[in-house]
Amino acid sequence: MKHGWIGLFCVGCLLVVLQAFAADQMALEVAVANPGARVQVDRVVEEGKLVVSVEDTEEHPLLGLGLKDFIIKRAGRQANVTSVVPFAEEFDVPLNIILVLDNSDSMQKRDAVEPLKAAAEELLKTFRPIDRISLIVFDKKNTISVDGRDLHLNILQTSDTEEMRRFLDQSYNGKHITYETWLYEAMLAGYDLLRKIPTEEQKFMVVFSDGEDRDSSVTIEDVEQAAKGLPKFGAYAIDFMPSEEIMPALQGFAAASGGDIWKAKDTAGLAPVFQEVATDLQRYYVVNYIFPPQGKLEVEPASLTIEEIKTFDASPMLGHIYFAEGESSIPEQYLRIEDAAQIAAFDESSFEDTLEKYYQFLNIIGKRMTDNPEAAITLVGCNANIGVEKGNKALSTARAEAVRDYLLEVWSIDPQRLNIEARNLPAMPSTSRLDEGKADNRRVEVLTESPEILGLVRSTYIAYRADTSFLTIKPSADSAYGFSRWHVFVENADGMVAERRGEENPPSVVLAPLTAKNFKELAAGGDLQVTLQAQDLKGQMLELPAAPVQVNFIQTSQLLAEQQDYLVQEKYALILFDFDSDSIGDRNQAIVAEIVARIRELPEAKVFIVGHTDNIGKEDYNLKLSERRAKSVYDQIIDFYGAEDSERITYQGVGADEPLYDNVSPEARAFNRTVTILLEYMAGE
């Protein structure tokens, strides 16, 4: 018969656990699906790993539970239960079991020795190799010391069940059976062992006795005092007295520990009692769980409009060809023509981008000199005048000759029209204190008095413009363990559009740029799908897709078919400034006059003047320099045009913050030292 003092179980199917193991100090809720079941968290092995036990409404252990039976939550978030392992199959979490066995002579007199050993076998066969077992028996010849007291006991501590069997055989043979009963001493020694077990580990103490203590050198009060402040443990008492009453010592032991007590009046009751104890010790489960990461992903704007714009482009001619350090051969980026067919087909208006036009510089010069046979040019070779180029005018000459030779050999230009000069630094050099400035100075300058040779390169094409230059992505990702890395990417039907990566937790805002070079491809690729992938410190992957960003495409051809006006832009990037200068050169006066004429012809056109700089120098200085450049152009246009309608003409400087080109090469930096002028109007105007 079992008597219980259940002080550790929470009635119902839900237990709220408030142990401080929760890193965020929020309560962990552990439940099972069985109605009325009692759940107890017996040990927190580590975050994500619990030892629990479950009883039904009749206080019987619930065995055979699995993954689907356990529910674990924290702050409303449900964990994934990854494994539920019964203790019999668990080999990572040890049990510490102290077994006190009465081996006094009354056991022999009641012919209970063999039945007891057979019953104890029910326990022994459940022990695992990782369990730590302490067997305590009475011993009239041997003593152990506990807190300065000599106790008449023998203790075996082992994980080897065969060694336990031999110890029991020895303890219950005639030589070791005792006429004395030292129950209190055995309990005191058991409490001492309990204190030495690490607090976080699972502990049990089983006390079996067939009679009251008669001979201990300690009192029941000593035992009760020793029980105070003990770490939490499972208490099991087995009373083998034939009377109906429960032994007071065992009753107090079980009650003080909130444990259980069984009554076995005769030998027939031993095996069932020990089976119940063994079953009770097997009630435990090791439950592994993990809280999955979660979150949401928002993107602004929800839609994107890409518009075709008919563009009349007038790009400036940069009269420079740049060379590698110490070299006089023309670099590969300058495109060269190889046969007469290419010469015949060459058309400078077929090129769109300013840099694309620039890399055709040699051929544009060759074509224009062919078309203007009276024009002549001077090729001024320059060097950086530092390091291997210090004072090396021969290198400057060789650079100029390389350009001359190409025009002679490919375009058959009369050598009398190609003059060569050599100098060290250019007449208007960049700073030699920086590598970028040195690269800018390694060049050949093309000078001419014929404006048609270095005039604007004009072309007409369809440009593409979006109503935003970037997507604002707002991840809201949460992991109970923190993140190790994240990846945000934007895709459409044609593949990857933009992506960003980082370590640790995703930021609250990620900007995904949409570059102008890709707007045509974006328009063809359909809606944009934005996704966040993040891996937390437990290796779990979180994937959050956002609602698709709708891409609207306004085509000029469609507007024409519908007889609607479409947007037209005239684009001028005409004013190329020398390094650190805001002065407009003489050769741009005619171009400014042309722009003013177009403004007068287009009274509804809006005019945007934007000053730029390269990235050499301090940010604040460059911003002010770009503003001065834009203002110089604005003032000159107003002088030509007049101030009566000047409100439709605006100007601003953006410094190096919005570069037209990447500032990596000297030519890119040169084209960034500019002012762009944009006229926008509807075709019907």
mmCIF file with all atom_site columns, C-alpha atoms in Angstrom, residues 348-467:
data_model
loop_
_atom_site.group_PDB
_atom_site.id
_atom_site.type_symbol
_atom_site.label_atom_id
_atom_site.label_alt_id
_atom_site.label_comp_id
_atom_site.label_asym_id
_atom_site.label_entity_id
_atom_site.label_seq_id
_atom_site.pdbx_PDB_ins_code
_atom_site.Cartn_x
_atom_site.Cartn_y
_atom_site.Cartn_z
_atom_site.occupancy
_atom_site.B_iso_or_equiv
_atom_site.pdbx_formal_charge
_atom_site.auth_seq_id
_atom_site.auth_comp_id
_atom_site.auth_asym_id
_atom_site.auth_atom_id
_atom_site.pdbx_PDB_model_num
ATOM 1   C CA . GLU A 1 348 ? 29.122 58.244 -82.492 1.00 0.00 ? 348 GLU A CA 1
ATOM 2   C CA . SER A 1 349 ? 25.380 58.799 -82.002 1.00 0.00 ? 349 SER A CA 1
ATOM 3   C CA . SER A 1 350 ? 24.866 55.073 -81.418 1.00 0.00 ? 350 SER A CA 1
ATOM 4   C CA . PHE A 1 351 ? 26.425 55.273 -77.969 1.00 0.00 ? 351 PHE A CA 1
ATOM 5   C CA . GLU A 1 352 ? 24.291 56.153 -74.952 1.00 0.00 ? 352 GLU A CA 1
ATOM 6   C CA . ASP A 1 353 ? 26.187 56.413 -71.696 1.00 0.00 ? 353 ASP A CA 1
ATOM 7   C CA . THR A 1 354 ? 28.790 59.149 -71.229 1.00 0.00 ? 354 THR A CA 1
ATOM 8   C CA . LEU A 1 355 ? 31.516 56.660 -70.269 1.00 0.00 ? 355 LEU A CA 1
ATOM 9   C CA . GLU A 1 356 ? 30.582 54.428 -73.187 1.00 0.00 ? 356 GLU A CA 1
ATOM 10  C CA . LYS A 1 357 ? 31.133 57.424 -75.445 1.00 0.00 ? 357 LYS A CA 1
ATOM 11  C CA . TYR A 1 358 ? 34.361 58.326 -73.666 1.00 0.00 ? 358 TYR A CA 1
ATOM 12  C CA . TYR A 1 359 ? 35.955 54.917 -74.266 1.00 0.00 ? 359 TYR A CA 1
ATOM 13  C CA . GLN A 1 360 ? 35.328 55.519 -77.990 1.00 0.00 ? 360 GLN A CA 1
ATOM 14  C CA . PHE A 1 361 ? 37.292 58.788 -77.668 1.00 0.00 ? 361 PHE A CA 1
ATOM 15  C CA . LEU A 1 362 ? 40.081 57.821 -80.111 1.00 0.00 ? 362 LEU A CA 1
ATOM 16  C CA . ASN A 1 363 ? 37.564 56.809 -82.761 1.00 0.00 ? 363 ASN A CA 1
ATOM 17  C CA . ILE A 1 364 ? 35.336 59.840 -82.240 1.00 0.00 ? 364 ILE A CA 1
ATOM 18  C CA . ILE A 1 365 ? 38.410 62.091 -82.698 1.00 0.00 ? 365 ILE A CA 1
ATOM 19  C CA . GLY A 1 366 ? 39.450 60.089 -85.762 1.00 0.00 ? 366 GLY A CA 1
ATOM 20  C CA . LYS A 1 367 ? 35.966 60.289 -87.297 1.00 0.00 ? 367 LYS A CA 1
ATOM 21  C CA . ARG A 1 368 ? 35.604 64.007 -86.588 1.00 0.00 ? 368 ARG A CA 1
ATOM 22  C CA . MET A 1 369 ? 39.031 64.810 -88.022 1.00 0.00 ? 369 MET A CA 1
ATOM 23  C CA . THR A 1 370 ? 38.094 62.795 -91.087 1.00 0.00 ? 370 THR A CA 1
ATOM 24  C CA . ASP A 1 371 ? 34.878 64.778 -91.441 1.00 0.00 ? 371 ASP A CA 1
ATOM 25  C CA . ASN A 1 372 ? 36.663 68.086 -90.755 1.00 0.00 ? 372 ASN A CA 1
ATOM 26  C CA . PRO A 1 373 ? 39.850 67.901 -92.843 1.00 0.00 ? 373 PRO A CA 1
ATOM 27  C CA . GLU A 1 374 ? 40.949 71.432 -91.939 1.00 0.00 ? 374 GLU A CA 1
ATOM 28  C CA . ALA A 1 375 ? 40.992 70.760 -88.209 1.00 0.00 ? 375 ALA A CA 1
ATOM 29  C CA . ALA A 1 376 ? 44.253 70.119 -86.370 1.00 0.00 ? 376 ALA A CA 1
ATOM 30  C CA . ILE A 1 377 ? 44.953 68.970 -82.820 1.00 0.00 ? 377 ILE A CA 1
ATOM 31  C CA . THR A 1 378 ? 47.828 69.160 -80.377 1.00 0.00 ? 378 THR A CA 1
ATOM 32  C CA . LEU A 1 379 ? 48.595 66.106 -78.245 1.00 0.00 ? 379 LEU A CA 1
ATOM 33  C CA . VAL A 1 380 ? 50.177 67.169 -74.961 1.00 0.00 ? 380 VAL A CA 1
ATOM 34  C CA . GLY A 1 381 ? 51.865 64.286 -73.171 1.00 0.00 ? 381 GLY A CA 1
ATOM 35  C CA . CYS A 1 382 ? 52.036 64.641 -69.372 1.00 0.00 ? 382 CYS A CA 1
ATOM 36  C CA . ASN A 1 383 ? 53.323 62.653 -66.413 1.00 0.00 ? 383 ASN A CA 1
ATOM 37  C CA . ALA A 1 384 ? 52.802 62.616 -62.642 1.00 0.00 ? 384 ALA A CA 1
ATOM 38  C CA . ASN A 1 385 ? 56.295 64.101 -62.096 1.00 0.00 ? 385 ASN A CA 1
ATOM 39  C CA . ILE A 1 386 ? 56.885 61.838 -59.097 1.00 0.00 ? 386 ILE A CA 1
ATOM 40  C CA . GLY A 1 387 ? 58.565 58.490 -58.539 1.00 0.00 ? 387 GLY A CA 1
ATOM 41  C CA . VAL A 1 388 ? 59.510 56.731 -61.790 1.00 0.00 ? 388 VAL A CA 1
ATOM 42  C CA . GLU A 1 389 ? 57.874 59.560 -63.744 1.00 0.00 ? 389 GLU A CA 1
ATOM 43  C CA . LYS A 1 390 ? 59.819 62.354 -62.060 1.00 0.00 ? 390 LYS A CA 1
ATOM 44  C CA . GLY A 1 391 ? 60.985 64.753 -64.811 1.00 0.00 ? 391 GLY A CA 1
ATOM 45  C CA . ASN A 1 392 ? 60.398 62.033 -67.432 1.00 0.00 ? 392 ASN A CA 1
ATOM 46  C CA . LYS A 1 393 ? 59.373 64.081 -70.463 1.00 0.00 ? 393 LYS A CA 1
ATOM 47  C CA . ALA A 1 394 ? 60.448 61.232 -72.734 1.00 0.00 ? 394 ALA A CA 1
ATOM 48  C CA . LEU A 1 395 ? 57.609 59.208 -71.223 1.00 0.00 ? 395 LEU A CA 1
ATOM 49  C CA . SER A 1 396 ? 55.229 62.119 -71.828 1.00 0.00 ? 396 SER A CA 1
ATOM 50  C CA . THR A 1 397 ? 56.351 62.246 -75.473 1.00 0.00 ? 397 THR A CA 1
ATOM 51  C CA . ALA A 1 398 ? 55.895 58.483 -75.904 1.00 0.00 ? 398 ALA A CA 1
ATOM 52  C CA . ARG A 1 399 ? 52.348 58.742 -74.591 1.00 0.00 ? 399 ARG A CA 1
ATOM 53  C CA . ALA A 1 400 ? 51.465 61.485 -77.055 1.00 0.00 ? 400 ALA A CA 1
ATOM 54  C CA . GLU A 1 401 ? 53.096 59.519 -79.879 1.00 0.00 ? 401 GLU A CA 1
ATOM 55  C CA . ALA A 1 402 ? 50.990 56.446 -79.025 1.00 0.00 ? 402 ALA A CA 1
ATOM 56  C CA . VAL A 1 403 ? 47.808 58.481 -79.555 1.00 0.00 ? 403 VAL A CA 1
ATOM 57  C CA . ARG A 1 404 ? 49.183 60.053 -82.729 1.00 0.00 ? 404 ARG A CA 1
ATOM 58  C CA . ASP A 1 405 ? 50.180 56.669 -84.145 1.00 0.00 ? 405 ASP A CA 1
ATOM 59  C CA . TYR A 1 406 ? 46.676 55.262 -83.660 1.00 0.00 ? 406 TYR A CA 1
ATOM 60  C CA . LEU A 1 407 ? 45.118 58.202 -85.528 1.00 0.00 ? 407 LEU A CA 1
ATOM 61  C CA . LEU A 1 408 ? 47.717 57.847 -88.285 1.00 0.00 ? 408 LEU A CA 1
ATOM 62  C CA . GLU A 1 409 ? 47.511 54.100 -88.718 1.00 0.00 ? 409 GLU A CA 1
ATOM 63  C CA . VAL A 1 410 ? 43.785 53.486 -88.228 1.00 0.00 ? 410 VAL A CA 1
ATOM 64  C CA . TRP A 1 411 ? 42.129 56.731 -89.314 1.00 0.00 ? 411 TRP A CA 1
ATOM 65  C CA . SER A 1 412 ? 44.832 57.829 -91.786 1.00 0.00 ? 412 SER A CA 1
ATOM 66  C CA . ILE A 1 413 ? 44.992 61.345 -90.394 1.00 0.00 ? 413 ILE A CA 1
ATOM 67  C CA . ASP A 1 414 ? 47.641 63.571 -92.006 1.00 0.00 ? 414 ASP A CA 1
ATOM 68  C CA . PRO A 1 415 ? 50.592 63.769 -89.567 1.00 0.00 ? 415 PRO A CA 1
ATOM 69  C CA . GLN A 1 416 ? 50.835 67.507 -90.273 1.00 0.00 ? 416 GLN A CA 1
ATOM 70  C CA . ARG A 1 417 ? 47.516 67.879 -88.442 1.00 0.00 ? 417 ARG A CA 1
ATOM 71  C CA . LEU A 1 418 ? 48.807 66.037 -85.363 1.00 0.00 ? 418 LEU A CA 1
ATOM 72  C CA . ASN A 1 419 ? 51.166 68.118 -83.268 1.00 0.00 ? 419 ASN A CA 1
ATOM 73  C CA . ILE A 1 420 ? 53.016 66.748 -80.237 1.00 0.00 ? 420 ILE A CA 1
ATOM 74  C CA . GLU A 1 421 ? 54.114 68.524 -77.076 1.00 0.00 ? 421 GLU A CA 1
ATOM 75  C CA . ALA A 1 422 ? 55.567 67.122 -73.864 1.00 0.00 ? 422 ALA A CA 1
ATOM 76  C CA . ARG A 1 423 ? 55.597 68.404 -70.301 1.00 0.00 ? 423 ARG A CA 1
ATOM 77  C CA . ASN A 1 424 ? 55.725 67.021 -66.805 1.00 0.00 ? 424 ASN A CA 1
ATOM 78  C CA . LEU A 1 425 ? 52.573 67.920 -64.831 1.00 0.00 ? 425 LEU A CA 1
ATOM 79  C CA . PRO A 1 426 ? 49.538 69.074 -66.828 1.00 0.00 ? 426 PRO A CA 1
ATOM 80  C CA . ALA A 1 427 ? 48.843 72.785 -66.993 1.00 0.00 ? 427 ALA A CA 1
ATOM 81  C CA . MET A 1 428 ? 45.949 72.279 -64.546 1.00 0.00 ? 428 MET A CA 1
ATOM 82  C CA . PRO A 1 429 ? 47.136 69.347 -62.400 1.00 0.00 ? 429 PRO A CA 1
ATOM 83  C CA . SER A 1 430 ? 45.369 67.399 -59.683 1.00 0.00 ? 430 SER A CA 1
ATOM 84  C CA . THR A 1 431 ? 47.005 67.129 -56.272 1.00 0.00 ? 431 THR A CA 1
ATOM 85  C CA . SER A 1 432 ? 50.118 64.942 -56.153 1.00 0.00 ? 432 SER A CA 1
ATOM 86  C CA . ARG A 1 433 ? 49.595 64.184 -52.472 1.00 0.00 ? 433 ARG A CA 1
ATOM 87  C CA . LEU A 1 434 ? 47.076 61.459 -53.273 1.00 0.00 ? 434 LEU A CA 1
ATOM 88  C CA . ASP A 1 435 ? 47.311 58.398 -55.493 1.00 0.00 ? 435 ASP A CA 1
ATOM 89  C CA . GLU A 1 436 ? 44.102 59.493 -57.227 1.00 0.00 ? 436 GLU A CA 1
ATOM 90  C CA . GLY A 1 437 ? 45.663 62.845 -58.087 1.00 0.00 ? 437 GLY A CA 1
ATOM 91  C CA . LYS A 1 438 ? 48.799 61.188 -59.460 1.00 0.00 ? 438 LYS A CA 1
ATOM 92  C CA . ALA A 1 439 ? 46.629 58.938 -61.668 1.00 0.00 ? 439 ALA A CA 1
ATOM 93  C CA . ASP A 1 440 ? 44.743 62.004 -62.947 1.00 0.00 ? 440 ASP A CA 1
ATOM 94  C CA . ASN A 1 441 ? 48.050 63.611 -64.038 1.00 0.00 ? 441 ASN A CA 1
ATOM 95  C CA . ARG A 1 442 ? 49.277 60.628 -66.099 1.00 0.00 ? 442 ARG A CA 1
ATOM 96  C CA . ARG A 1 443 ? 47.567 61.635 -69.325 1.00 0.00 ? 443 ARG A CA 1
ATOM 97  C CA . VAL A 1 444 ? 47.597 62.971 -72.856 1.00 0.00 ? 444 VAL A CA 1
ATOM 98  C CA . GLU A 1 445 ? 45.550 66.128 -73.383 1.00 0.00 ? 445 GLU A CA 1
ATOM 99  C CA . VAL A 1 446 ? 43.926 66.848 -76.740 1.00 0.00 ? 446 VAL A CA 1
ATOM 100 C CA . LEU A 1 447 ? 43.849 70.578 -77.562 1.00 0.00 ? 447 LEU A CA 1
ATOM 101 C CA . THR A 1 448 ? 42.282 72.180 -80.628 1.00 0.00 ? 448 THR A CA 1
ATOM 102 C CA . GLU A 1 449 ? 40.918 75.471 -81.884 1.00 0.00 ? 449 GLU A CA 1
ATOM 103 C CA . SER A 1 450 ? 38.234 73.656 -83.886 1.00 0.00 ? 450 SER A CA 1
ATOM 104 C CA . PRO A 1 451 ? 35.082 73.401 -81.687 1.00 0.00 ? 451 PRO A CA 1
ATOM 105 C CA . GLU A 1 452 ? 33.660 70.557 -83.770 1.00 0.00 ? 452 GLU A CA 1
ATOM 106 C CA . ILE A 1 453 ? 36.492 68.226 -82.670 1.00 0.00 ? 453 ILE A CA 1
ATOM 107 C CA . LEU A 1 454 ? 35.776 68.380 -78.937 1.00 0.00 ? 454 LEU A CA 1
ATOM 108 C CA . GLY A 1 455 ? 32.093 69.309 -79.165 1.00 0.00 ? 455 GLY A CA 1
ATOM 109 C CA . LEU A 1 456 ? 29.292 67.466 -77.456 1.00 0.00 ? 456 LEU A CA 1
ATOM 110 C CA . VAL A 1 457 ? 28.603 63.836 -78.384 1.00 0.00 ? 457 VAL A CA 1
ATOM 111 C CA . ARG A 1 458 ? 24.889 63.702 -79.100 1.00 0.00 ? 458 ARG A CA 1
ATOM 112 C CA . SER A 1 459 ? 22.606 60.677 -79.095 1.00 0.00 ? 459 SER A CA 1
ATOM 113 C CA . THR A 1 460 ? 18.939 59.822 -78.784 1.00 0.00 ? 460 THR A CA 1
ATOM 114 C CA . TYR A 1 461 ? 17.754 56.788 -76.866 1.00 0.00 ? 461 TYR A CA 1
ATOM 115 C CA . ILE A 1 462 ? 15.194 55.481 -74.429 1.00 0.00 ? 462 ILE A CA 1
ATOM 116 C CA . ALA A 1 463 ? 16.220 55.906 -70.787 1.00 0.00 ? 463 ALA A CA 1
ATOM 117 C CA . TYR A 1 464 ? 14.521 54.362 -67.808 1.00 0.00 ? 464 TYR A CA 1
ATOM 118 C CA . ARG A 1 465 ? 13.635 55.995 -64.527 1.00 0.00 ? 465 ARG A CA 1
ATOM 119 C CA . ALA A 1 466 ? 12.029 54.632 -61.373 1.00 0.00 ? 466 ALA A CA 1
ATOM 120 C CA . ASP A 1 467 ? 10.071 56.588 -58.806 1.00 0.00 ? 467 ASP A CA 1
#
